[in-house]
N, CA and C atoms as an extended XYZ file, in Angstrom:
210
Properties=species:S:1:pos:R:3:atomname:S:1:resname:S:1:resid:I:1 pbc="F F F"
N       213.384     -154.770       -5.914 N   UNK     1
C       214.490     -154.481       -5.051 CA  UNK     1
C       214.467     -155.458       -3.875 C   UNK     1
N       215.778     -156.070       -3.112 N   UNK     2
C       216.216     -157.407       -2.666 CA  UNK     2
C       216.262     -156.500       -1.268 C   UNK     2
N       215.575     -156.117        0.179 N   UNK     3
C       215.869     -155.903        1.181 CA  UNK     3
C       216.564     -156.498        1.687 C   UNK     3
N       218.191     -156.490        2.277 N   UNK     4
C       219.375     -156.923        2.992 CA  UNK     4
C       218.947     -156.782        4.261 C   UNK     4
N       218.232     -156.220        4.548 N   UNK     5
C       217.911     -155.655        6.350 CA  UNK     5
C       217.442     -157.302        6.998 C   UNK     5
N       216.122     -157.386        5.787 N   UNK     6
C       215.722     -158.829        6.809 CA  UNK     6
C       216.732     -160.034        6.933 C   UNK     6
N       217.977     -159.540        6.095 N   UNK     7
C       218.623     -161.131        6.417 CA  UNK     7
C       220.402     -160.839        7.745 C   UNK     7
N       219.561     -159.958        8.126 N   UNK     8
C       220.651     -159.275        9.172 CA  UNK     8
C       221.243     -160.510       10.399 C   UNK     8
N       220.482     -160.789       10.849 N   UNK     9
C       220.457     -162.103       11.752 CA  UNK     9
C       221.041     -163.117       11.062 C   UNK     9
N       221.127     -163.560        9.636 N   UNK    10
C       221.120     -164.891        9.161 CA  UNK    10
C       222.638     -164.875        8.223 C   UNK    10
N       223.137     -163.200        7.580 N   UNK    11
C       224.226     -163.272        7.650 CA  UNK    11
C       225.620     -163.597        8.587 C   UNK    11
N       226.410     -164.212        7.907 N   UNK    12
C       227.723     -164.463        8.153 CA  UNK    12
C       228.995     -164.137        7.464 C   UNK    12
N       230.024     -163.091        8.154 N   UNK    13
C       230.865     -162.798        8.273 CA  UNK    13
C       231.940     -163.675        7.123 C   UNK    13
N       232.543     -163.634        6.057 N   UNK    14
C       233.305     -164.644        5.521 CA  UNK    14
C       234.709     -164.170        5.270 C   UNK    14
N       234.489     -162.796        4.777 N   UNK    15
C       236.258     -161.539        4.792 CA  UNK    15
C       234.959     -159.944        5.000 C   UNK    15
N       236.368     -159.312        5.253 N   UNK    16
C       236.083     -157.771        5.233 CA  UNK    16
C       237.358     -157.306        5.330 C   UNK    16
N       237.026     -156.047        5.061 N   UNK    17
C       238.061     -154.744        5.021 CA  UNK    17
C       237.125     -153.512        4.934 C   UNK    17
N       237.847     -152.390        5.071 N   UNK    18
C       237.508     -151.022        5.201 CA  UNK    18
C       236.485     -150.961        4.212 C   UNK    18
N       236.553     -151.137        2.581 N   UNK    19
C       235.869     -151.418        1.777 CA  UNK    19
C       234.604     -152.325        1.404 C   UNK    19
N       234.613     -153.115        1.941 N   UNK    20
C       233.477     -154.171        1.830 CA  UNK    20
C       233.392     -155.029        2.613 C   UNK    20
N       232.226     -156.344        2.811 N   UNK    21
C       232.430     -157.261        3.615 CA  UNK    21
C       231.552     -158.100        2.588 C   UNK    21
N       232.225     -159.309        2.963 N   UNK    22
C       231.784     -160.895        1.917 CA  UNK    22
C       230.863     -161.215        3.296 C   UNK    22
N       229.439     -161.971        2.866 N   UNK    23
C       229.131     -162.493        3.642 CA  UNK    23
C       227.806     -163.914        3.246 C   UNK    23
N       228.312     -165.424        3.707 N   UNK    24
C       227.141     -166.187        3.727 CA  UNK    24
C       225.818     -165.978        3.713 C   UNK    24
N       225.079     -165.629        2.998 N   UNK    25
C       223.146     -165.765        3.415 CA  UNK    25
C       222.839     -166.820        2.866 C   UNK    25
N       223.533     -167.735        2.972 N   UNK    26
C       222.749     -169.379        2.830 CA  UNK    26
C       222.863     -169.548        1.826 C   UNK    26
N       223.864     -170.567        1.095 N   UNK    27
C       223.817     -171.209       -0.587 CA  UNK    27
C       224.109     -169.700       -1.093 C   UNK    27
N       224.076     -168.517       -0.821 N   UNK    28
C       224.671     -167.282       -1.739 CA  UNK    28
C       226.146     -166.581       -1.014 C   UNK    28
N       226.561     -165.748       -1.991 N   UNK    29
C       227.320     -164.928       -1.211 CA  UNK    29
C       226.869     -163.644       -1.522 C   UNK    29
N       226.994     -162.559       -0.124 N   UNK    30
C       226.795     -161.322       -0.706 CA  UNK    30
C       228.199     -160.752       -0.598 C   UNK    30
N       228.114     -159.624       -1.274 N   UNK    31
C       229.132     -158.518       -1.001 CA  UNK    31
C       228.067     -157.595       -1.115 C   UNK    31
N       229.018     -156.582        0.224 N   UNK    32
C       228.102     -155.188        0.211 CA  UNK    32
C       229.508     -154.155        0.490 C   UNK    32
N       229.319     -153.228       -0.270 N   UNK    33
C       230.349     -152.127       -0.286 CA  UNK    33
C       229.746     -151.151        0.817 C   UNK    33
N       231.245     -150.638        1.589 N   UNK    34
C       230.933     -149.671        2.529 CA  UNK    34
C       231.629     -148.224        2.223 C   UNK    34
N       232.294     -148.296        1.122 N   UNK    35
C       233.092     -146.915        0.875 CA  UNK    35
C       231.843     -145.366        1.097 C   UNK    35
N       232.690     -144.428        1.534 N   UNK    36
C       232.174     -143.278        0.970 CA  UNK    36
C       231.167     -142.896       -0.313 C   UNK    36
N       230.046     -143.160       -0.439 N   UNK    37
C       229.246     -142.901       -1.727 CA  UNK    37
C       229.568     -144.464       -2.676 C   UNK    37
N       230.033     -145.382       -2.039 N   UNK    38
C       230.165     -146.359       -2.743 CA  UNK    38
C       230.828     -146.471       -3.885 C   UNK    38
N       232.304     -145.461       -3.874 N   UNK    39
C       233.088     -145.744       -4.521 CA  UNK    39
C       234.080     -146.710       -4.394 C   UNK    39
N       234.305     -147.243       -5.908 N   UNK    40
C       235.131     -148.252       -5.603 CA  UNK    40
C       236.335     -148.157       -5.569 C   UNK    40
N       237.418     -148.692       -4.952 N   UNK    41
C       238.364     -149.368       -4.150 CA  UNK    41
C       239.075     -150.212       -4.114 C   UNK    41
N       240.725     -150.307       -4.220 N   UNK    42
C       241.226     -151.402       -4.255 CA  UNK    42
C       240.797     -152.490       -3.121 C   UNK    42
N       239.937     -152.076       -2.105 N   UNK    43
C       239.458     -152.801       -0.949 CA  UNK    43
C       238.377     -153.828       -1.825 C   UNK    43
N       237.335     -152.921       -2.169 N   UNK    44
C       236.273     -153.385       -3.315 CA  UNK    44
C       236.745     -154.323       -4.114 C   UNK    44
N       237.509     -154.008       -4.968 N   UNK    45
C       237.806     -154.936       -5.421 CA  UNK    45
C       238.684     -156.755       -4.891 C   UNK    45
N       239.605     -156.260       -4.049 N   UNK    46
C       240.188     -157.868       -3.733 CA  UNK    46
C       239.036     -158.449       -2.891 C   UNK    46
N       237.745     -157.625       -2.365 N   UNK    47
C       236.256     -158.974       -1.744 CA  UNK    47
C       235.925     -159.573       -2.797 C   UNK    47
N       236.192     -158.342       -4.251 N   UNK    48
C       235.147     -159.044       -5.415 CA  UNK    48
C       236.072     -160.343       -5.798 C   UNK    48
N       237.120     -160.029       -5.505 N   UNK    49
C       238.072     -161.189       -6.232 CA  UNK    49
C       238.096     -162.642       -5.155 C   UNK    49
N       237.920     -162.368       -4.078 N   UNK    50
C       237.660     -163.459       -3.090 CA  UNK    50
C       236.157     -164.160       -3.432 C   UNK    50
N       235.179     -162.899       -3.843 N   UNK    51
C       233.722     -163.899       -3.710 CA  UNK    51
C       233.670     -164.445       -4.751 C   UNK    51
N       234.238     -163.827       -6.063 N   UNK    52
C       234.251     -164.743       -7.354 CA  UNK    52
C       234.888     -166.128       -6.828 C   UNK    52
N       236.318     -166.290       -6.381 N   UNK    53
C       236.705     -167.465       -6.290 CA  UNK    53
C       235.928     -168.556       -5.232 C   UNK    53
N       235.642     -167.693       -4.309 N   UNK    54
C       234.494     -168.517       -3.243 CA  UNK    54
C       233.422     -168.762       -3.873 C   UNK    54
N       232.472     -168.219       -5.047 N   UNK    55
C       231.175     -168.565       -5.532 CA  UNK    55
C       231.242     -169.515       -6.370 C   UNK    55
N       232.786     -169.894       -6.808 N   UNK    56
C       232.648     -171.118       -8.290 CA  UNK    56
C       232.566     -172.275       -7.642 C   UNK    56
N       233.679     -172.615       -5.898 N   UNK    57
C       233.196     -173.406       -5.224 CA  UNK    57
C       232.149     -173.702       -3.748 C   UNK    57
N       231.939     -173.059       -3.356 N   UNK    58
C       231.046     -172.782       -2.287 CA  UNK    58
C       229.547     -172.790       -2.520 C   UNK    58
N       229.215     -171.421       -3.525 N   UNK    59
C       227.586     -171.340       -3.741 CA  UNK    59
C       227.034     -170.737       -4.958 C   UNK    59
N       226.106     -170.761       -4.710 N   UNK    60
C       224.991     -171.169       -5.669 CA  UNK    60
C       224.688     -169.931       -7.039 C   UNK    60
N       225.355     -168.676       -6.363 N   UNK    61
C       225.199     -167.430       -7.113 CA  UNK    61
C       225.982     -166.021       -5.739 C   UNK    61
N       225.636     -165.264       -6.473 N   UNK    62
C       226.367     -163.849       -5.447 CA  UNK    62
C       225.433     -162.709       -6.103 C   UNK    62
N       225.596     -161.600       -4.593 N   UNK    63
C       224.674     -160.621       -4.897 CA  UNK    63
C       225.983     -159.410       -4.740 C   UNK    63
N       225.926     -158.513       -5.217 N   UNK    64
C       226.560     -157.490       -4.810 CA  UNK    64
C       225.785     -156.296       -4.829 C   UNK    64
N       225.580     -155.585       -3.301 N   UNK    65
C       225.068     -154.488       -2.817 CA  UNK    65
C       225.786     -153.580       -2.424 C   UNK    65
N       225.074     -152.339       -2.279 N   UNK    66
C       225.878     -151.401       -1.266 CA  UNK    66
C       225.147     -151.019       -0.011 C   UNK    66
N       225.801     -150.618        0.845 N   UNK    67
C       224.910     -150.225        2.233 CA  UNK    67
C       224.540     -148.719        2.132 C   UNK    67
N       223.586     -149.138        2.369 N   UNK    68
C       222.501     -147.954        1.922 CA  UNK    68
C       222.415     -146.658        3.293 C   UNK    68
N       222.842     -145.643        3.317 N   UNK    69
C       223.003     -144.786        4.442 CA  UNK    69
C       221.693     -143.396        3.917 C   UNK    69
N       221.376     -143.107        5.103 N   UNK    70
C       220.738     -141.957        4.778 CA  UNK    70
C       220.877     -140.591        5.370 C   UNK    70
């Protein structure tokens, strides 16, 4: 399992919405979903459709997470 916490500082902001946020961690992209229980979302989906098109030219691979609440 990939801890998101330590790269808190080193992410960058690329889109968001209510649903998710795209973000730079260097040569990757993440997406991390923020819905309710991490259901998905027409929100969810148009980041996924932005980071696909941003990952074929931009970087290197993509992670997709969810934010983990307790």
């Amino acid at each position: 399992m990939l801890a998101l916490r330590g790269l808190k500082g080193t992410k960058k902001v690329i889109a968001e919405n209510a649903g998710a946020s795209l973000y730079d961690i260097v040569m990757v992209a993440l997406v991390e979903f923020h819905t309710k229980m991490n259901a998905l979302d027409d929100d969810i989906f148009a980041i996924q459709t932005e980071a696909l098109d941003r990952v074929e030219k931009d970087f290197d691979g993509l992670v997709i997470a969810r934010r983990r609440t307790l």
